[in-house]
């Protein structure tokens, strides 16, 4: 059976880029996970500094040399819009340059970092964010700032986010990579990067299997194509071929026929081929019985219902069904561009989003791990517990 892809976003500065060593930590991370049965693809907008014999799925990252927390915070939304696949895992190591010779407002760095964590959980609500403290620096004036104003507070920020249901965990990278493996006093050498990669790998193994994490699958969004012949259903994680093949797991009212069901290579996106819809009408789609690909065969938490709006104008207008269930048909360049950027959509509609998009509905994650899952067994090192319930309102976690 084909192993589902685990999409990993390496996010940070020159250390993430791997300054001084081809591939940096990404090389040992890729090798470690591959040896454990994971099918890894890195995501990002950069493809620089890859390791030897590097194929496309190994190249990408978001390691921006010389940049600080604010730079990542200001650009991450636009970067993510360009990703062909949303990340399952985000590896965050950022902040070193906030305490260097170009740094400023050192005492506020941890707040900026906390705000970035919050932004990542909103932009990629189904992804697991693994965030680390900063590596030691040889120059005492810089390292003292890190050890006084940043590192002691990192785990506490993570625990606050975990308390409110965000999929976040802490990795003590500072303890994993001693200064002796940071030859220039700033960037790890080959052995240091190897320690980093293996540390990330161990953390990833604690929260997800090669076939997905230990949370039940959820429907994250639904598209009705504007030709009214296809419905795209996006899931929060890889789902099983067997459950998708069961046509009784999908239902559209008003006697709409489902002719075929296709699960794409990512094992997250389904296309239903349908017929019988009438332009200007609305329909209810129900999805049930879908299981994930883990050994536990975790079941879709509940029957998911979505309103599909078959807009009247087949060329210029598309419908948006928001999370409150309000349906509208409108023609807006801004909205169209936003929808075009969603996961996987441009692969199906490369020329014009509005030519095939009629209706969209989004769903928020419940962030509730299975009672039988391994999500309560996270242990490496100091991985924060994942809290099962998300509150109705979010506190200020910056």
XYZ file of C-alpha atoms in Angstrom:
398
model
C 0.000 0.000 0.000
C 1.236 3.487 -0.858
C 2.413 5.453 2.170
C 0.798 8.878 2.425
C 3.071 11.887 2.153
C 4.047 13.835 5.272
C 4.456 17.492 4.317
C 7.019 19.326 6.463
C 7.696 23.073 6.508
C 11.197 23.987 7.813
C 10.775 27.610 8.926
C 13.418 30.019 10.190
C 16.638 31.810 9.292
C 20.087 30.761 8.025
C 20.180 27.848 10.463
C 17.068 26.447 8.787
C 18.624 27.149 5.408
C 21.642 25.174 6.562
C 24.397 27.775 6.328
C 27.778 26.114 5.901
C 26.522 22.563 5.309
C 24.558 21.299 2.271
C 20.995 20.701 3.409
C 21.679 21.678 7.008
C 19.460 19.720 9.398
C 17.093 18.796 6.579
C 19.468 16.080 5.365
C 19.541 14.049 8.586
C 15.845 14.767 9.188
C 14.932 13.382 5.783
C 17.196 10.349 6.171
C 15.969 9.593 9.695
C 12.283 9.757 8.824
C 12.704 7.888 5.541
C 14.465 5.056 7.377
C 11.434 4.899 9.701
C 8.957 4.515 6.844
C 7.859 8.125 6.366
C 7.272 9.497 2.876
C 8.595 13.032 3.368
C 8.142 16.107 1.210
C 9.452 19.474 2.328
C 7.383 22.563 1.482
C 8.377 26.199 1.149
C 9.248 28.863 -1.415
C 13.036 28.402 -1.370
C 15.041 25.587 -2.933
C 18.572 26.717 -2.087
C 21.320 24.724 -0.343
C 19.989 21.236 -0.906
C 21.966 18.139 -0.029
C 23.642 15.732 -2.433
C 21.387 13.761 -4.797
C 18.491 16.040 -3.964
C 15.142 15.470 -5.642
C 12.253 17.938 -5.768
C 10.577 16.662 -2.607
C 13.783 17.340 -0.629
C 14.494 20.864 -1.867
C 11.949 23.269 -0.454
C 12.145 25.213 2.805
C 11.620 28.650 4.354
C 15.125 29.299 5.684
C 15.754 33.043 5.247
C 19.314 33.986 6.135
C 19.776 37.060 8.310
C 16.049 37.499 8.945
C 14.232 37.893 12.230
C 10.889 36.977 13.790
C 9.067 40.000 12.368
C 10.167 39.154 8.822
C 8.718 35.663 9.102
C 5.515 37.015 10.658
C 5.072 39.587 7.886
C 5.575 37.132 5.014
C 4.377 33.704 6.119
C 0.780 34.218 4.952
C 1.835 35.046 1.392
C 4.339 32.180 1.319
C 1.721 29.689 2.410
C -0.677 30.823 -0.303
C 1.793 29.493 -2.843
C 2.218 26.029 -1.338
C 0.816 23.232 -3.434
C 0.145 21.272 -0.233
C -0.467 22.556 3.265
C 2.116 21.380 5.810
C 1.386 18.612 8.280
C 4.370 19.672 10.383
C 5.941 23.114 10.872
C 9.446 23.169 12.348
C 10.155 26.617 13.804
C 13.609 27.833 14.827
C 13.687 31.633 14.644
C 14.899 34.521 16.795
C 18.696 34.318 16.689
C 18.972 37.501 14.611
C 16.643 39.369 16.961
C 19.483 39.219 19.490
C 22.408 39.949 17.152
C 24.064 43.228 16.222
C 21.025 44.213 14.107
C 18.560 43.292 16.831
C 16.396 45.724 18.773
C 13.693 45.682 21.405
C 15.170 42.464 22.761
C 12.744 42.314 25.660
C 9.804 42.130 23.210
C 11.233 39.308 21.112
C 9.406 36.591 23.024
C 6.115 38.439 22.459
C 6.795 38.677 18.740
C 7.603 34.973 18.740
C 4.384 34.143 20.592
C 2.384 36.155 18.060
C 4.035 34.201 15.252
C 3.052 30.904 16.882
C -0.536 32.118 17.048
C -0.466 33.164 13.404
C 0.849 29.774 12.300
C -1.920 27.952 14.149
C -4.510 30.097 12.361
C -2.982 29.814 8.896
C -2.483 26.049 9.191
C -4.927 24.889 11.899
C -4.454 21.190 11.169
C -0.651 21.336 11.179
C 1.497 20.486 14.189
C 3.903 23.304 15.073
C 7.097 22.076 16.742
C 8.977 25.112 18.028
C 12.414 25.165 19.626
C 14.414 27.482 21.788
C 17.560 29.088 20.347
C 20.993 27.559 20.041
C 23.876 28.844 22.137
C 26.014 31.644 20.693
C 29.719 32.081 21.360
C 29.614 35.856 21.813
C 28.505 36.365 25.401
C 26.755 39.695 24.846
C 24.376 38.041 22.371
C 24.028 34.763 24.200
C 23.286 36.494 27.511
C 20.321 38.250 25.909
C 19.013 34.948 24.553
C 19.407 33.168 27.877
C 17.875 36.040 29.835
C 15.073 37.339 27.621
C 14.069 34.462 25.345
C 14.944 30.838 26.028
C 13.555 30.686 29.592
C 10.096 31.716 28.311
C 9.736 29.667 25.114
C 8.260 26.546 26.686
C 5.775 28.611 28.694
C 4.446 30.275 25.534
C 4.028 26.856 23.930
C 2.178 25.534 26.965
C -0.276 28.458 26.789
C -1.070 27.702 23.167
C -1.403 23.989 23.872
C -3.797 24.774 26.703
C -6.125 26.459 24.251
C -6.166 23.577 21.818
C -3.446 24.545 19.390
C -1.343 21.701 17.991
C 1.970 22.973 19.307
C 4.907 21.362 21.081
C 8.311 22.394 22.396
C 11.731 21.012 21.503
C 14.744 21.866 23.661
C 17.181 22.277 20.777
C 19.572 24.279 22.956
C 20.301 21.192 25.038
C 20.584 18.914 22.002
C 23.308 20.871 20.205
C 26.272 21.887 22.390
C 28.513 24.828 21.491
C 31.300 22.465 20.465
C 29.185 21.577 17.408
C 28.667 25.247 16.468
C 32.098 25.976 14.975
C 31.543 29.616 13.938
C 29.731 30.401 17.166
C 26.449 30.895 15.315
C 25.717 28.079 12.839
C 26.031 24.367 13.567
C 28.600 22.284 11.762
C 27.793 18.999 10.086
C 27.497 17.102 13.370
C 25.426 19.886 14.910
C 22.967 19.866 12.034
C 22.762 16.088 12.306
C 21.802 16.443 15.969
C 19.166 19.015 15.019
C 17.690 16.818 12.301
C 17.505 13.803 14.575
C 15.915 15.932 17.290
C 13.226 17.180 14.925
C 12.681 13.616 13.693
C 12.148 12.246 17.192
C 9.624 14.989 17.917
C 7.761 14.282 14.684
C 7.605 10.553 15.444
C 6.050 11.380 18.822
C 3.086 13.164 17.273
C 2.462 11.482 13.923
C 2.840 8.118 12.259
C 3.920 7.674 8.613
C 0.198 7.574 7.750
C -0.890 10.637 9.714
C -1.325 11.969 13.230
C -3.514 10.593 16.010
C -6.475 12.916 15.510
C -9.610 11.726 13.676
C -9.963 13.039 10.113
C -12.142 16.064 9.452
C -13.490 17.747 6.343
C -11.587 21.025 6.110
C -13.269 22.578 3.054
C -15.564 21.797 0.140
C -15.724 23.205 -3.396
C -18.559 22.917 -5.904
C -17.113 23.468 -9.359
C -18.894 26.025 -11.478
C -19.661 23.487 -14.197
C -21.786 21.742 -11.512
C -20.209 18.404 -12.465
C -17.644 18.016 -9.685
C -17.410 18.488 -5.928
C -13.982 18.678 -4.271
C -13.721 17.585 -0.626
C -10.558 18.341 1.328
C -9.612 16.446 4.484
C -7.404 17.429 7.394
C -5.168 14.377 6.971
C -4.699 11.348 4.700
C -7.761 9.111 4.490
C -8.115 5.457 3.573
C -8.810 4.323 0.036
C -11.296 1.741 1.304
C -13.568 4.245 3.038
C -13.472 6.607 0.072
C -14.507 3.834 -2.330
C -17.674 3.268 -0.299
C -20.151 5.452 -2.170
C -22.694 5.267 0.664
C -20.356 7.537 2.666
C -21.345 10.455 0.408
C -24.833 11.864 -0.094
C -26.272 14.893 -1.916
C -29.957 15.644 -1.536
C -32.519 16.266 -4.310
C -31.616 12.964 -5.967
C -28.222 14.155 -7.194
C -26.270 11.206 -8.553
C -22.638 10.562 -7.635
C -21.088 8.848 -10.665
C -17.506 8.390 -9.473
C -15.137 9.142 -6.591
C -11.441 9.955 -6.996
C -8.852 10.204 -4.189
C -5.752 12.116 -5.265
C -2.113 11.189 -4.652
C -1.898 13.193 -1.425
C -4.700 10.988 -0.033
C -6.348 14.128 1.358
C -8.488 15.406 -1.504
C -11.532 13.749 -3.061
C -13.378 14.664 -6.238
C -16.968 13.527 -6.659
C -18.267 13.460 -10.220
C -21.963 14.319 -10.038
C -24.878 15.074 -12.324
C -28.375 16.450 -11.969
C -27.668 19.864 -10.403
C -29.552 22.941 -11.561
C -27.978 26.373 -11.672
C -29.435 28.712 -9.064
C -30.351 25.896 -6.666
C -28.738 24.881 -3.354
C -27.849 21.389 -2.173
C -26.779 19.627 1.003
C -23.698 17.392 0.923
C -23.228 14.888 3.745
C -20.017 12.957 4.394
C -19.703 10.087 6.869
C -17.779 6.887 7.521
C -14.400 8.132 6.325
C -11.428 6.672 8.196
C -7.790 7.676 8.284
C -4.829 5.523 7.243
C -3.344 4.856 10.698
C -3.464 1.450 12.387
C -6.293 2.746 14.572
C -8.464 3.530 11.491
C -9.742 6.645 13.220
C -13.241 7.570 12.069
C -14.534 10.930 10.902
C -15.799 12.454 14.149
C -19.373 12.965 12.942
C -21.522 13.286 9.844
C -20.351 16.480 8.133
C -22.964 18.570 6.309
C -22.198 21.329 3.811
C -24.343 23.661 1.739
C -23.469 23.759 -1.968
C -24.618 26.799 -3.921
C -24.976 26.396 -7.694
C -24.591 30.001 -8.778
C -26.684 31.378 -11.606
C -23.849 33.042 -13.535
C -21.634 30.277 -14.905
C -18.812 32.539 -16.116
C -18.146 35.416 -13.771
C -19.722 34.575 -10.443
C -18.939 32.009 -7.817
C -20.656 31.183 -4.582
C -19.171 31.226 -1.138
C -20.741 29.317 1.709
C -19.109 30.441 4.918
C -18.846 28.653 8.227
C -22.035 30.333 9.492
C -23.958 28.820 6.591
C -24.601 32.092 4.767
C -24.669 31.609 0.998
C -23.920 34.323 -1.511
C -22.986 34.597 -5.177
C -20.544 37.360 -5.964
C -17.818 38.364 -8.385
C -14.778 39.656 -6.529
C -11.191 39.546 -7.734
C -9.885 39.580 -4.179
C -12.073 36.658 -3.121
C -11.291 34.740 -6.292
C -7.553 35.081 -5.786
C -7.875 33.995 -2.190
C -9.829 30.897 -3.146
C -7.455 30.095 -6.003
C -4.602 29.914 -3.524
C -6.176 27.213 -1.388
C -4.557 23.818 -1.071
C -4.415 21.809 -4.258
C -6.939 23.908 -6.128
C -4.661 25.327 -8.777
C -3.738 21.811 -9.877
C -7.362 21.327 -10.913
C -8.070 24.800 -12.218
C -4.837 26.353 -13.558
C -6.337 28.939 -15.905
C -9.203 30.612 -14.067
C -10.457 29.833 -10.630
C -13.937 31.165 -11.387
C -14.242 28.911 -14.425
C -14.742 25.883 -12.259
C -15.459 27.139 -8.757
C -19.070 27.632 -7.747
C -19.308 27.164 -4.002
C -16.935 26.869 -1.094
C -17.410 25.998 2.547
C -14.763 25.897 5.240
C -14.599 23.953 8.466
C -12.503 24.560 11.581
C -10.678 21.719 13.325
C -12.090 20.311 16.517
C -8.536 19.650 17.731
C -9.722 16.619 19.661
C -7.355 13.646 19.603
C -8.769 10.157 19.699
C -9.221 8.721 23.176
C -7.132 5.779 22.041
C -4.518 7.846 20.255
C -0.860 8.275 21.085
C -1.236 12.036 21.375
C -1.206 11.729 25.168
C 2.137 9.922 25.105
C 4.287 12.727 23.751
C 7.601 12.553 25.519
C 10.589 13.819 23.506
C 11.981 16.135 24.844
C 9.529 18.230 26.868
C 6.833 17.863 24.213
C 3.816 19.708 25.576
C 0.578 17.792 25.994
C -2.079 18.401 23.398
C -5.273 19.589 25.037
C -8.413 17.983 23.674
C -10.876 20.862 23.795
C -10.687 24.202 21.995
C -12.402 27.097 23.816
C -14.998 29.334 22.232
C -12.796 32.389 22.613
C -9.038 32.770 22.297
C -6.912 34.669 24.834
C -4.030 36.974 23.960
C -1.081 34.618 23.780
C 1.539 37.012 22.497
